[in-house]
Amino acid sequence: MAWLVTGGAGYIGAHVVDAMRQAGEDVVVLDDLSTGDAARIPGVDLVVGSVGDAGLLTRLLAGRAVEGVVHVAAKKQVEESVRDPLLYYRENVAGLVTLLEAVTAAGVPSFVFSSSAAVYGAPDVDLVTEATDCRPVNPYGETKLVGERVVEALARATGLRYAHLRYFNVAGCARPELADRGRSNLVPMVFEQLVAGRPPRVFGDDHPTPDGTCVRDFVHVADVASAHVAVAQALRDGRTAALTANIGRGEGVSVREVVEIIRAVTGTADAPWAEPVVEPRRAGDPPRVVASADLLRDRLGWRARHDVEEMVRSAWAGWGSPALPGPAAGESDPVRAGGGRATPVP
Ligand code: WQD
């Protein structure tokens, strides 16, 4: 029996595939390669196509004994979702419905849904629990919340066993070749600035937080992947049938703290040109979003094991730990920052 991982050639999906295989699970991947890369998953049974292709799904599930689906494929850029909400509802909701129709017709019993902390919106709580009100503030978060509701409605109708995993801020990589190639989150955005010889940008330092910058719950993608293995096996073994869980560390780290860790790892801590510049707040940024990670620990004994420095070091290794150029033209700094060799995640 195999698990179907949609989006399994993407940054998070490929880590899930890697972890599932290391746990002895057979895997087949469906990925349209719009952002995924087949080179991330050598030797894996890869079907190239979209979750919105009903005929392809029917053929895929008819040709293989699939015991469960891990649905990672989705659009996940907040700003893009605001600009193009129909794209997000088409991909993240209509695509999910098409997938679930095929899953139901084929009698696949288990479904792991990649959800997001974005379902909570801007929660005004110290720690976000799974019982915290879900008030998404952008179409991306809305589509993830609607997706959860669709899965739950189907489970009530058919007995589908499911788990929603609400990812907080994912970073790092298990191996350089699996690194995130996106440029839409804090860690890669700071790398991008430094590689260009420009200072990191901090969006607002007047938030109601200890150092004025936003606080987030960063979780290593290898830990996110191990949570998927634990949950998939629990669904298969009947140890759980309906689960909604945060995937985080339960610890808040501020933007400024992350920037300083990045400067230490990239060898620019003493480079004046790499001092972060504060820019205006980014619209829609909640000051603090930090998970309570207790539920998955209590239910399945899962805990995140990597800290933020390991996330940054592994992510930097995924960028090839380049020697940094020093200040961009027009910036003044004689210090030529060394790149330092980042050590991969232990
Ligand atoms: C983090 C903080 C920025 C870049 C994510 C995504 C998604 C979701 C979790 C899964 C914010 C600040 C950023 C920069 C900065 N997970 N920042 N300078 O906004 O928490 O959203 O939530 O679905 O990954 O929705 O993540 O990495 O964009 O920003 O100051 O150059 O870093 O303002 O406060 P965010 P992010």
mmCIF file of N, CA, C and O in Angstrom, residues 86 96 105 143 156 167 197 305 311 345:
data_model
loop_
_atom_site.group_PDB
_atom_site.id
_atom_site.type_symbol
_atom_site.label_atom_id
_atom_site.label_comp_id
_atom_site.label_asym_id
_atom_site.label_seq_id
_atom_site.Cartn_x
_atom_site.Cartn_y
_atom_site.Cartn_z
ATOM 1 N N LEU A 86 -9.308 34.516 -6.735
ATOM 2 C CA LEU A 86 -9.954 33.411 -7.472
ATOM 3 C C LEU A 86 -8.935 32.300 -7.758
ATOM 4 O O LEU A 86 -9.256 31.118 -7.734
ATOM 5 N N LEU A 96 -9.114 20.928 -4.133
ATOM 6 C CA LEU A 96 -9.300 19.996 -3.006
ATOM 7 C C LEU A 96 -10.586 19.188 -3.206
ATOM 8 O O LEU A 96 -10.602 17.961 -2.995
ATOM 9 N N ALA A 105 -14.335 8.128 -4.308
ATOM 10 C CA ALA A 105 -14.699 7.092 -5.303
ATOM 11 C C ALA A 105 -13.771 5.881 -5.194
ATOM 12 O O ALA A 105 -14.194 4.737 -5.406
ATOM 13 N N THR A 143 -8.933 30.137 2.374
ATOM 14 C CA THR A 143 -9.021 28.885 1.615
ATOM 15 C C THR A 143 -8.582 27.695 2.453
ATOM 16 O O THR A 143 -9.085 26.581 2.290
ATOM 17 N N ARG A 156 -17.750 13.386 8.011
ATOM 18 C CA ARG A 156 -19.028 13.089 8.660
ATOM 19 C C ARG A 156 -19.928 12.253 7.752
ATOM 20 O O ARG A 156 -20.668 11.376 8.200
ATOM 21 N N TYR A 167 0.449 24.530 9.844
ATOM 22 C CA TYR A 167 1.862 24.889 9.900
ATOM 23 C C TYR A 167 2.019 26.323 10.386
ATOM 24 O O TYR A 167 1.323 27.209 9.876
ATOM 25 N N GLY A 197 24.257 42.386 -1.035
ATOM 26 C CA GLY A 197 25.039 43.440 -0.385
ATOM 27 C C GLY A 197 24.174 44.548 0.199
ATOM 28 O O GLY A 197 24.634 45.664 0.413
ATOM 29 N N ARG A 305 12.111 19.216 17.126
ATOM 30 C CA ARG A 305 13.419 18.945 17.737
ATOM 31 C C ARG A 305 14.498 19.934 17.318
ATOM 32 O O ARG A 305 15.599 19.910 17.856
ATOM 33 N N MET A 311 17.612 25.895 11.898
ATOM 34 C CA MET A 311 16.835 26.242 10.699
ATOM 35 C C MET A 311 17.643 27.185 9.815
ATOM 36 O O MET A 311 17.772 26.970 8.606
ATOM 37 N N VAL A 345 22.162 20.489 9.084
ATOM 38 C CA VAL A 345 21.396 20.087 10.290
ATOM 39 C C VAL A 345 21.938 18.737 10.785
ATOM 40 O O VAL A 345 22.076 17.813 9.996
#
